[in-house]
GROMACS .gro file of C-alpha atoms in nm:
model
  104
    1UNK     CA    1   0.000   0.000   0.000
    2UNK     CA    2   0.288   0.253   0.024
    3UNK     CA    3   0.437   0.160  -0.304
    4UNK     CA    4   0.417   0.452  -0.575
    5UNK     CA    5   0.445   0.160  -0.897
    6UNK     CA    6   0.414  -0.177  -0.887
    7UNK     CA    7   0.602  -0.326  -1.144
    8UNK     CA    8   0.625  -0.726  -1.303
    9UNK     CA    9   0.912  -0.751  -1.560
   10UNK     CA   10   0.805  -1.122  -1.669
   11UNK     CA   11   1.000  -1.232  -1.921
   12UNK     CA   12   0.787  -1.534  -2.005
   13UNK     CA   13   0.721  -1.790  -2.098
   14UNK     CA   14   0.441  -1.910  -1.849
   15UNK     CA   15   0.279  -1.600  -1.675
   16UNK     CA   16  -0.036  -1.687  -1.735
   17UNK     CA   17  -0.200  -1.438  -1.578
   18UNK     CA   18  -0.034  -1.217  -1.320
   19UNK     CA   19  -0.181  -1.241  -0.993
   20UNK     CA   20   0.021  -0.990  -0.785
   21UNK     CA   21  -0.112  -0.713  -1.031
   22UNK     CA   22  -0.466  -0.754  -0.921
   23UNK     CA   23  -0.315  -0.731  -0.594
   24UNK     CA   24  -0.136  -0.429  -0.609
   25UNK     CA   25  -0.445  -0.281  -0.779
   26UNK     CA   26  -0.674  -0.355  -0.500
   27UNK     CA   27  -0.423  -0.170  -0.259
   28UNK     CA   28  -0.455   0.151  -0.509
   29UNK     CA   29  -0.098   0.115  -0.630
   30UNK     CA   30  -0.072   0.132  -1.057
   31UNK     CA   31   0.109  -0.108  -1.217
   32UNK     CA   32   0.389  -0.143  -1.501
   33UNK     CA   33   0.402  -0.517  -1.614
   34UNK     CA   34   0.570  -0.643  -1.937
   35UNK     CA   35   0.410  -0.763  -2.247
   36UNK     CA   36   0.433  -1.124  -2.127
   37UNK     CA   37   0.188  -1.010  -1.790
   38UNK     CA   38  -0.132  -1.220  -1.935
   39UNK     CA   39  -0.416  -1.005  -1.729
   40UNK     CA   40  -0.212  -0.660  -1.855
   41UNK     CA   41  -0.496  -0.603  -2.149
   42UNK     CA   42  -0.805  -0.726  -1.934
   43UNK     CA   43  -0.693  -0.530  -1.621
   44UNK     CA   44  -0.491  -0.194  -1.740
   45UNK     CA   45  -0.812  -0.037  -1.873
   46UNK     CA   46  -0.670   0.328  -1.816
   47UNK     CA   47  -0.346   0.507  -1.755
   48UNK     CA   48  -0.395   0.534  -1.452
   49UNK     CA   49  -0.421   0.162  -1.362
   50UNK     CA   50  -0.106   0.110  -1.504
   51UNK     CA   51   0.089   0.054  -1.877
   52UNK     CA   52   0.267  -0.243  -2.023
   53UNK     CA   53   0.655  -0.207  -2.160
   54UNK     CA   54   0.792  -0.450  -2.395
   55UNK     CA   55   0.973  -0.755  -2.215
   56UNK     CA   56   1.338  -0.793  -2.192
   57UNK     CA   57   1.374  -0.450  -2.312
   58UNK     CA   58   1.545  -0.220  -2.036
   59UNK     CA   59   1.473   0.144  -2.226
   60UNK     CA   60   1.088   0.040  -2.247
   61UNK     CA   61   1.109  -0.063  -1.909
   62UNK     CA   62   1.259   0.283  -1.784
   63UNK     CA   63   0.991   0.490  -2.006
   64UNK     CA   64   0.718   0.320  -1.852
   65UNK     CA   65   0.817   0.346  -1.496
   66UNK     CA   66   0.937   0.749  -1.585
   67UNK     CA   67   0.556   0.731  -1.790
   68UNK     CA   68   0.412   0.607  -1.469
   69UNK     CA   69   0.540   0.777  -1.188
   70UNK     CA   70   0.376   1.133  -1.351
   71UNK     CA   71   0.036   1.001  -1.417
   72UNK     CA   72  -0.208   1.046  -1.123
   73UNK     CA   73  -0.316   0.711  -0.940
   74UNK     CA   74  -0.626   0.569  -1.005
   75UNK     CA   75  -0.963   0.724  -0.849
   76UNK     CA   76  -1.195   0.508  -0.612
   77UNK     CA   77  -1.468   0.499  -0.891
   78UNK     CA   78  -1.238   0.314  -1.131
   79UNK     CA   79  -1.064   0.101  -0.838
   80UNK     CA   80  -1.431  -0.038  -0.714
   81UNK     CA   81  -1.508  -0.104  -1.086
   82UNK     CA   82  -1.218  -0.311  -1.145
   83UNK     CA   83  -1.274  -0.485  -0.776
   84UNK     CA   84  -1.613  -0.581  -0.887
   85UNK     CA   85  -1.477  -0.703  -1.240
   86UNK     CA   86  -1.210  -0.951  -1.043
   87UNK     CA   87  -1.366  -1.040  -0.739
   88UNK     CA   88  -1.365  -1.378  -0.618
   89UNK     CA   89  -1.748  -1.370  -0.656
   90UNK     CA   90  -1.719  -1.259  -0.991
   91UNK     CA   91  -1.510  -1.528  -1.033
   92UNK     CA   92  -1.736  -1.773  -0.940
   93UNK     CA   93  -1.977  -1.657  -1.108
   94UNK     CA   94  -1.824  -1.729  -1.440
   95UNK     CA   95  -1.731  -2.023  -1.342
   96UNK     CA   96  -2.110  -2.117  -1.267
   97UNK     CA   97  -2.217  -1.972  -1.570
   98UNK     CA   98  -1.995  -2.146  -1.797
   99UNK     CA   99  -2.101  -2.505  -1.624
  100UNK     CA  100  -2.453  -2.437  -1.666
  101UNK     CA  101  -2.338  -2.366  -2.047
  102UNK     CA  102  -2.237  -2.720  -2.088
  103UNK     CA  103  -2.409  -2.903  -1.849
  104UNK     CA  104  -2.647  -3.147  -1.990
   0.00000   0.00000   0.00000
């Protein structure tokens, strides 16, 4: 919570998804994450939420973090929107929805 950046340099291959970056997100902290972070284009809806650098590449990394560091944090509004998106009940709930799909 007293971070300014979060920031997951994956390299890949094999991050599926990116766990910690929800994480950080729910504690208000924005996130840089590299092109191989799977949730980066389902979770970094807005600046503010955080950007995505190209992997392995130390200039994109430094941009993004310099990029990040001067863009405001994200507001409560778009912080409770994304908490409701990736909830654990959410969750659930597509996982119910998608066995009632194929359930006979």
């Amino acid at each position: 919570r007293m971070a300014n950046v979060f920031c997951l340099p994956s390299k890949g291959p094999g991050e599926t998804w990116g766990l910690a970056v929800n994480e950080a997100l729910s504690c208000g902290t924005p996130c840089v994450v590299s092109n191989k972070v799977g949730c980066a284009k389902d979770i970094l809806t807005a600046p503010s939420m955080g950007i995505t650098f190209e992997s392995n590449n130390l200039e994109s990394l430094r941009e993004a973090l310099r990029s990040q560091l001067q863009t405001p944090p994200p507001n409560a509004e778009l912080l409770s929107t994304h908490r409701a998106q990736f909830s654990f009940d959410a969750f659930i709930q597509q996982i119910a929805k998608q066995w009632n799909a194929i359930s006979l």
